[in-house]
């Protein structure tokens, strides 16, 4: 309801005091604050981007916020997901976020959707809300959220982060472009590492998430200075911003229904690599170690910085990037020299990919199921999770 009947919206004495710094802004005023109270916003995710944007939307006086998430709070989240705290580790992120929002602003209604957003439920979840904010970190969900917003006619406030760089825009607003106009096709699976693989500067999330919150508020207030038609690029390392002009693509096929976004992004094909190589459990690897077996070689295909955080005893670091470039393949051949090859990464995906490359080069190997995370959880809790 981006054009509410403001006569029906009332502020209490406590709300006048709470929002006074907004109300005295000529660009907001009393009617603007009422618009914020009457508005509803759906936020997909309570992670790095969702944390700051949820806090600032609640603080600004958004009347109703819907949150979609199905994860639990992990200690590795706390470097950037500031809506959560140490005391909330192990709790559902939804409950953690709701508690923090109500502590910040008890006047905010919070709706919780403890589920993964899918093609089956997206339209029903997003339909009641005026604005959708995409705080996700994967391509299938970004395309899903975009397409659902197009079908429902909802503005889509977009943000993404990786390492030291972030992006933000407002899609599907005032006849502006949507996500598919800018990114018609997803990148090949595995080409863009996740933040769990490539890392992310924690405060970068605060910058991009705050920009998303700002743009959401501007959309609700009806300002004509939003990022619609512009893609804002931010580099935290050089502390620089730049813009790309965007426009709708007249040749883009119409978006009329939701599809299988995992298949669209090539995820099933990528995951099938994991089934093309044999697997072993961390218990089986531990048994091999206890038997003092010397007929196997364990390689770690993570990045060097990950190796510094945590390692499995006896593992040799040969990063996936080296295997993809070919040098690593020769290193593995020299290292194994007839011995059984076992490979691991953080959770099993990258090592499966490495083993497929090695298999094509004539080197058979076994993937450690669950990777070093499973080792930490099931074998040696002194190995840090990250």
Short mmCIF file of C-alpha atoms in Angstrom, two decimals:
data_model
loop_
_atom_site.label_atom_id
_atom_site.label_comp_id
_atom_site.label_asym_id
_atom_site.label_seq_id
_atom_site.Cartn_x
_atom_site.Cartn_y
_atom_site.Cartn_z
CA UNK A 1 0.00 0.00 0.00
CA UNK A 2 2.42 2.66 -1.23
CA UNK A 3 -0.40 5.23 -1.30
CA UNK A 4 -2.16 4.70 2.05
CA UNK A 5 -5.00 6.78 3.45
CA UNK A 6 -2.93 8.77 5.92
CA UNK A 7 -6.02 9.91 7.84
CA UNK A 8 -6.30 6.34 9.09
CA UNK A 9 -2.70 6.29 10.38
CA UNK A 10 -2.10 7.68 13.85
CA UNK A 11 1.10 8.10 15.86
CA UNK A 12 1.18 7.76 19.63
CA UNK A 13 2.99 10.22 21.91
CA UNK A 14 5.84 7.71 22.22
CA UNK A 15 6.08 7.43 18.43
CA UNK A 16 6.19 11.22 18.01
CA UNK A 17 9.13 11.27 20.40
CA UNK A 18 10.83 8.27 18.82
CA UNK A 19 10.60 9.56 15.25
CA UNK A 20 11.00 13.28 15.95
CA UNK A 21 14.29 13.54 14.03
CA UNK A 22 12.49 12.17 10.98
CA UNK A 23 9.41 14.31 11.33
CA UNK A 24 11.39 17.55 11.43
CA UNK A 25 13.01 16.66 8.09
CA UNK A 26 11.08 18.56 5.36
CA UNK A 27 11.58 15.59 3.01
CA UNK A 28 9.84 13.26 5.49
CA UNK A 29 7.54 15.24 7.76
CA UNK A 30 4.56 13.86 9.63
CA UNK A 31 2.91 12.43 6.50
CA UNK A 32 6.13 10.71 5.52
CA UNK A 33 6.44 9.09 8.93
CA UNK A 34 2.85 7.94 8.64
CA UNK A 35 3.66 6.41 5.27
CA UNK A 36 6.52 4.48 6.89
CA UNK A 37 4.19 3.22 9.62
CA UNK A 38 1.59 2.15 7.06
CA UNK A 39 4.14 0.36 4.90
CA UNK A 40 5.03 -3.32 4.82
CA UNK A 41 8.39 -4.71 3.71
CA UNK A 42 9.44 -8.31 3.03
CA UNK A 43 13.11 -9.09 3.68
CA UNK A 44 14.59 -12.27 2.21
CA UNK A 45 17.35 -13.38 4.59
CA UNK A 46 18.69 -12.29 7.97
CA UNK A 47 22.38 -12.60 7.11
CA UNK A 48 25.04 -10.05 6.28
CA UNK A 49 22.73 -7.76 4.30
CA UNK A 50 19.54 -8.55 6.18
CA UNK A 51 21.06 -7.65 9.55
CA UNK A 52 21.71 -3.92 9.02
CA UNK A 53 18.75 -3.32 6.73
CA UNK A 54 16.31 -4.93 9.18
CA UNK A 55 17.67 -2.86 12.06
CA UNK A 56 17.43 0.40 10.15
CA UNK A 57 13.98 -0.35 8.71
CA UNK A 58 12.69 -1.15 12.18
CA UNK A 59 14.35 1.92 13.65
CA UNK A 60 12.83 4.07 10.89
CA UNK A 61 9.34 3.02 11.89
CA UNK A 62 8.29 0.57 9.17
CA UNK A 63 5.00 -0.74 10.48
CA UNK A 64 5.21 -4.32 9.27
CA UNK A 65 8.26 -6.40 8.36
CA UNK A 66 8.15 -9.94 7.01
CA UNK A 67 11.32 -12.02 7.29
CA UNK A 68 12.03 -15.19 5.31
CA UNK A 69 14.83 -17.44 6.57
CA UNK A 70 15.38 -21.04 7.67
CA UNK A 71 18.93 -20.97 9.07
CA UNK A 72 20.27 -20.93 12.62
CA UNK A 73 22.81 -18.54 14.15
CA UNK A 74 26.40 -19.79 13.88
CA UNK A 75 29.44 -18.21 15.50
CA UNK A 76 30.96 -17.68 12.04
CA UNK A 77 28.03 -15.38 11.24
CA UNK A 78 28.84 -12.83 13.93
CA UNK A 79 31.69 -11.14 12.04
CA UNK A 80 29.06 -9.46 9.83
CA UNK A 81 25.51 -10.45 10.87
CA UNK A 82 25.13 -7.81 13.56
CA UNK A 83 21.46 -8.39 14.30
CA UNK A 84 22.51 -11.60 16.10
CA UNK A 85 24.74 -12.06 19.14
CA UNK A 86 26.84 -14.65 20.92
CA UNK A 87 23.98 -15.52 23.25
CA UNK A 88 21.85 -16.40 20.20
CA UNK A 89 24.22 -18.98 18.68
CA UNK A 90 22.20 -22.11 17.93
CA UNK A 91 18.89 -20.25 17.78
CA UNK A 92 16.84 -19.83 14.60
CA UNK A 93 17.88 -16.61 12.90
CA UNK A 94 14.24 -15.61 12.60
CA UNK A 95 13.68 -15.66 16.35
CA UNK A 96 16.99 -13.93 17.01
CA UNK A 97 16.13 -11.15 14.54
CA UNK A 98 12.61 -10.71 15.92
CA UNK A 99 13.89 -10.35 19.48
CA UNK A 100 16.42 -7.73 18.42
CA UNK A 101 13.89 -5.80 16.31
CA UNK A 102 11.34 -5.68 19.14
CA UNK A 103 14.04 -4.58 21.55
CA UNK A 104 14.88 -1.76 19.14
CA UNK A 105 11.29 -0.85 18.21
CA UNK A 106 8.31 -2.53 19.89
CA UNK A 107 5.94 -0.69 17.53
CA UNK A 108 7.07 -2.80 14.58
CA UNK A 109 5.01 -5.87 13.61
CA UNK A 110 7.27 -8.77 12.61
CA UNK A 111 6.02 -11.69 10.53
CA UNK A 112 8.19 -14.80 10.38
CA UNK A 113 8.43 -17.31 7.53
CA UNK A 114 10.60 -20.20 8.68
CA UNK A 115 11.12 -21.69 5.25
CA UNK A 116 13.24 -21.57 2.13
CA UNK A 117 11.60 -19.32 -0.44
CA UNK A 118 10.71 -21.38 -3.51
CA UNK A 119 8.72 -21.19 -6.72
CA UNK A 120 5.85 -22.86 -4.85
CA UNK A 121 5.56 -20.34 -1.99
CA UNK A 122 7.17 -17.09 -3.21
CA UNK A 123 4.05 -15.43 -4.60
CA UNK A 124 1.99 -16.21 -1.49
CA UNK A 125 4.72 -14.95 0.86
CA UNK A 126 5.50 -11.72 -0.99
CA UNK A 127 2.01 -10.71 -2.10
CA UNK A 128 0.96 -8.96 1.16
CA UNK A 129 4.00 -6.62 1.20
CA UNK A 130 4.58 -3.27 -0.49
CA UNK A 131 8.33 -3.61 -1.05
CA UNK A 132 10.65 -6.63 -1.26
CA UNK A 133 14.29 -6.40 -0.17
CA UNK A 134 16.64 -9.09 -1.47
CA UNK A 135 19.29 -9.96 1.11
CA UNK A 136 20.20 -13.34 -0.38
CA UNK A 137 23.58 -14.67 -1.43
CA UNK A 138 22.84 -17.09 -4.28
CA UNK A 139 21.74 -16.75 -7.88
CA UNK A 140 18.70 -19.07 -7.92
CA UNK A 141 17.02 -17.05 -5.15
CA UNK A 142 17.91 -13.71 -6.75
CA UNK A 143 16.24 -14.72 -10.00
CA UNK A 144 13.28 -16.17 -8.12
CA UNK A 145 12.76 -13.00 -6.05
CA UNK A 146 13.11 -10.83 -9.14
CA UNK A 147 10.59 -12.81 -11.17
CA UNK A 148 8.10 -12.94 -8.30
CA UNK A 149 8.37 -9.16 -7.90
CA UNK A 150 7.76 -8.64 -11.62
CA UNK A 151 4.69 -10.88 -11.57
CA UNK A 152 3.33 -9.19 -8.43
CA UNK A 153 4.33 -5.67 -9.46
CA UNK A 154 6.51 -5.13 -6.37
CA UNK A 155 9.67 -2.98 -6.14
CA UNK A 156 12.75 -5.15 -5.57
CA UNK A 157 15.56 -3.52 -3.58
CA UNK A 158 18.69 -5.42 -4.56
CA UNK A 159 22.09 -5.79 -2.94
CA UNK A 160 25.03 -8.17 -3.23
CA UNK A 161 28.46 -8.45 -1.62
CA UNK A 162 31.72 -10.31 -2.18
CA UNK A 163 35.10 -9.79 -0.53
CA UNK A 164 35.59 -5.98 -0.64
CA UNK A 165 32.98 -5.14 -3.27
CA UNK A 166 29.23 -4.58 -3.22
CA UNK A 167 26.36 -3.61 -5.52
CA UNK A 168 22.93 -2.08 -4.97
CA UNK A 169 19.98 -1.03 -7.10
CA UNK A 170 16.19 -0.77 -7.14
CA UNK A 171 14.57 -3.06 -9.68
CA UNK A 172 11.05 -3.20 -11.09
CA UNK A 173 10.14 0.30 -9.91
CA UNK A 174 8.51 3.14 -11.86
CA UNK A 175 8.91 1.33 -15.18
CA UNK A 176 12.62 0.86 -14.52
CA UNK A 177 14.64 -2.27 -15.32
CA UNK A 178 14.52 -5.50 -13.38
CA UNK A 179 17.33 -7.90 -12.47
CA UNK A 180 17.02 -9.87 -15.70
CA UNK A 181 17.54 -6.72 -17.78
CA UNK A 182 20.98 -6.40 -16.21
CA UNK A 183 21.84 -10.09 -15.77
CA UNK A 184 19.88 -12.08 -18.39
CA UNK A 185 21.71 -15.32 -17.63
CA UNK A 186 23.38 -16.59 -14.45
CA UNK A 187 27.12 -17.28 -14.47
CA UNK A 188 28.23 -20.90 -14.89
CA UNK A 189 28.03 -22.89 -11.64
CA UNK A 190 31.15 -22.45 -9.54
CA UNK A 191 32.47 -19.47 -11.48
CA UNK A 192 31.52 -17.00 -8.73
CA UNK A 193 32.64 -18.30 -5.30
CA UNK A 194 30.30 -17.88 -2.36
CA UNK A 195 31.25 -15.64 0.55
CA UNK A 196 31.92 -18.83 2.52
CA UNK A 197 34.59 -19.71 -0.04
CA UNK A 198 35.92 -16.29 -1.02
CA UNK A 199 35.35 -14.34 2.18
CA UNK A 200 33.72 -10.96 2.79
CA UNK A 201 34.71 -7.86 4.73
CA UNK A 202 32.19 -7.69 7.56
CA UNK A 203 31.57 -3.93 7.44
CA UNK A 204 30.89 -4.15 3.69
CA UNK A 205 27.58 -5.77 4.64
CA UNK A 206 26.76 -2.75 6.77
CA UNK A 207 27.41 -0.34 3.89
CA UNK A 208 25.36 -2.20 1.28
CA UNK A 209 22.62 -3.22 3.73
CA UNK A 210 22.28 0.40 4.86
CA UNK A 211 22.02 1.52 1.23
CA UNK A 212 19.23 -1.02 0.72
CA UNK A 213 17.43 0.30 3.79
CA UNK A 214 17.83 3.87 2.50
CA UNK A 215 16.42 2.96 -0.90
CA UNK A 216 13.50 1.11 0.68
CA UNK A 217 12.59 4.17 2.74
CA UNK A 218 12.87 6.41 -0.34
CA UNK A 219 10.55 4.10 -2.31
CA UNK A 220 7.98 4.22 0.50
CA UNK A 221 8.23 8.00 0.74
CA UNK A 222 7.74 8.28 -3.03
CA UNK A 223 11.04 10.04 -3.71
CA UNK A 224 12.16 10.22 -7.34
CA UNK A 225 15.87 9.92 -6.50
CA UNK A 226 16.09 6.17 -5.98
CA UNK A 227 18.63 3.85 -7.60
CA UNK A 228 16.07 2.69 -10.16
CA UNK A 229 17.87 2.71 -13.49
CA UNK A 230 21.27 2.82 -11.80
CA UNK A 231 23.58 0.12 -10.47
CA UNK A 232 25.73 1.45 -7.64
CA UNK A 233 29.14 -0.23 -7.33
CA UNK A 234 31.16 0.13 -4.13
CA UNK A 235 34.76 -0.88 -3.47
CA UNK A 236 35.65 -0.81 0.21
CA UNK A 237 39.35 -1.37 -0.45
CA UNK A 238 39.70 1.82 -2.50
CA UNK A 239 36.75 3.53 -0.76
CA UNK A 240 35.20 4.42 -4.10
CA UNK A 241 31.73 4.47 -5.63
CA UNK A 242 30.74 4.42 -9.26
CA UNK A 243 27.50 4.03 -11.17
CA UNK A 244 26.31 2.18 -14.23
CA UNK A 245 23.22 3.41 -16.05
CA UNK A 246 20.58 0.73 -16.57
CA UNK A 247 17.52 0.50 -18.77
CA UNK A 248 14.92 -2.14 -19.60
CA UNK A 249 15.77 -4.52 -22.41
CA UNK A 250 12.93 -4.39 -24.96
CA UNK A 251 13.96 -7.79 -26.33
CA UNK A 252 13.87 -9.55 -22.97
CA UNK A 253 11.28 -12.35 -22.89
CA UNK A 254 8.30 -11.54 -20.67
CA UNK A 255 8.27 -12.94 -17.14
CA UNK A 256 4.92 -14.65 -16.73
CA UNK A 257 5.52 -17.56 -14.37
CA UNK A 258 8.02 -18.90 -11.87
CA UNK A 259 10.32 -21.68 -13.00
CA UNK A 260 12.83 -24.17 -11.56
CA UNK A 261 15.60 -21.73 -10.61
CA UNK A 262 18.04 -24.39 -9.46
CA UNK A 263 17.90 -25.90 -12.93
CA UNK A 264 18.00 -22.44 -14.58
CA UNK A 265 21.24 -21.68 -12.73
CA UNK A 266 22.72 -25.08 -13.50
CA UNK A 267 22.80 -26.22 -9.88
CA UNK A 268 21.69 -29.84 -10.51
CA UNK A 269 24.47 -30.27 -13.07
CA UNK A 270 27.01 -28.87 -10.62
CA UNK A 271 25.77 -31.03 -7.77
CA UNK A 272 25.91 -34.13 -9.95
CA UNK A 273 29.69 -33.87 -9.85
CA UNK A 274 29.52 -34.89 -6.22
CA UNK A 275 27.89 -38.19 -7.15
CA UNK A 276 30.37 -38.93 -9.94
CA UNK A 277 33.19 -39.58 -7.46
CA UNK A 278 33.23 -42.02 -4.54
CA UNK A 279 32.88 -40.64 -1.01
CA UNK A 280 34.10 -41.56 2.44
CA UNK A 281 33.01 -40.31 5.85
CA UNK A 282 35.18 -38.51 8.37
CA UNK A 283 34.89 -41.57 10.63
CA UNK A 284 36.39 -43.72 7.88
CA UNK A 285 39.23 -41.25 7.42
CA UNK A 286 39.88 -41.23 11.17
CA UNK A 287 40.02 -45.04 11.12
CA UNK A 288 42.61 -44.92 8.33
CA UNK A 289 44.72 -42.54 10.42
CA UNK A 290 44.46 -44.74 13.52
CA UNK A 291 45.63 -47.73 11.50
CA UNK A 292 48.74 -45.73 10.55
CA UNK A 293 47.93 -46.46 6.95
CA UNK A 294 50.54 -45.10 4.58
CA UNK A 295 48.85 -46.04 1.35
CA UNK A 296 46.78 -42.87 0.97
CA UNK A 297 47.38 -39.16 0.32
CA UNK A 298 45.05 -36.48 1.70
CA UNK A 299 44.88 -33.19 -0.19
CA UNK A 300 43.11 -29.97 0.83
CA UNK A 301 41.76 -27.97 -2.13
CA UNK A 302 40.68 -24.87 -0.18
CA UNK A 303 42.36 -21.48 -0.42
CA UNK A 304 45.57 -20.79 1.56
CA UNK A 305 43.82 -18.40 3.95
CA UNK A 306 41.26 -21.09 4.82
CA UNK A 307 44.10 -23.55 5.40
CA UNK A 308 45.58 -21.15 7.96
CA UNK A 309 42.30 -21.11 9.91
CA UNK A 310 41.85 -24.87 10.18
CA UNK A 311 43.42 -28.02 8.79
CA UNK A 312 43.14 -31.80 9.04
CA UNK A 313 46.41 -33.41 10.20
CA UNK A 314 48.48 -34.72 7.31
CA UNK A 315 46.62 -32.83 4.59
CA UNK A 316 48.63 -31.24 1.78
CA UNK A 317 47.31 -27.94 0.41
CA UNK A 318 46.73 -27.89 -3.36
CA UNK A 319 44.06 -25.22 -4.04
CA UNK A 320 41.28 -25.91 -6.52
CA UNK A 321 42.43 -22.93 -8.59
CA UNK A 322 45.78 -24.65 -9.21
CA UNK A 323 44.04 -27.88 -10.21
CA UNK A 324 41.79 -25.97 -12.61
CA UNK A 325 44.83 -24.30 -14.17
CA UNK A 326 46.63 -27.62 -14.61
CA UNK A 327 49.67 -27.13 -12.36
CA UNK A 328 47.84 -28.72 -9.46
CA UNK A 329 47.05 -31.82 -11.49
CA UNK A 330 50.76 -32.51 -11.96
CA UNK A 331 51.39 -31.91 -8.26
CA UNK A 332 48.71 -34.44 -7.34
CA UNK A 333 50.15 -37.02 -9.75
CA UNK A 334 53.61 -36.62 -8.20
CA UNK A 335 52.21 -36.74 -4.68
CA UNK A 336 50.02 -39.81 -5.09
CA UNK A 337 52.43 -41.96 -7.14
CA UNK A 338 50.17 -44.99 -6.91
CA UNK A 339 48.73 -44.19 -3.49
CA UNK A 340 45.04 -43.78 -2.80
CA UNK A 341 43.90 -40.16 -3.20
CA UNK A 342 41.48 -38.52 -0.74
CA UNK A 343 40.44 -34.89 -1.20
CA UNK A 344 38.58 -32.46 1.03
CA UNK A 345 37.48 -28.84 1.19
CA UNK A 346 35.19 -26.99 3.59
CA UNK A 347 31.99 -28.98 2.97
CA UNK A 348 32.64 -31.23 -0.02
CA UNK A 349 31.64 -29.24 -3.10
CA UNK A 350 35.00 -27.89 -4.24
CA UNK A 351 36.80 -31.17 -3.56
CA UNK A 352 34.20 -33.01 -5.67
CA UNK A 353 34.88 -30.58 -8.50
CA UNK A 354 38.64 -31.03 -8.10
CA UNK A 355 38.30 -34.82 -8.17
CA UNK A 356 36.23 -34.64 -11.34
CA UNK A 357 38.98 -32.63 -13.02
CA UNK A 358 41.58 -35.11 -11.76
CA UNK A 359 39.46 -38.03 -12.93
CA UNK A 360 39.37 -36.56 -16.43
CA UNK A 361 43.18 -36.36 -16.22
CA UNK A 362 43.43 -40.02 -15.27
CA UNK A 363 43.69 -39.70 -11.47
CA UNK A 364 40.97 -41.43 -9.45
CA UNK A 365 40.15 -40.21 -5.95
CA UNK A 366 37.69 -40.25 -3.04
CA UNK A 367 35.85 -37.22 -1.69
CA UNK A 368 35.63 -36.58 2.05
CA UNK A 369 31.93 -36.19 2.72
CA UNK A 370 31.15 -32.98 4.62
CA UNK A 371 34.75 -31.77 4.41
CA UNK A 372 36.61 -30.17 7.27
CA UNK A 373 33.36 -28.90 8.77
CA UNK A 374 32.25 -32.51 9.35
CA UNK A 375 35.70 -33.27 10.75
CA UNK A 376 35.32 -30.46 13.27
CA UNK A 377 31.77 -31.44 14.21
CA UNK A 378 32.24 -35.19 14.44
CA UNK A 379 35.94 -35.92 15.05
CA UNK A 380 37.93 -33.02 16.50
CA UNK A 381 36.06 -30.05 17.97
CA UNK A 382 39.35 -28.19 18.47
CA UNK A 383 39.45 -27.58 14.71
CA UNK A 384 37.72 -24.20 14.19
CA UNK A 385 34.53 -23.97 12.14
CA UNK A 386 34.27 -20.95 9.88
#
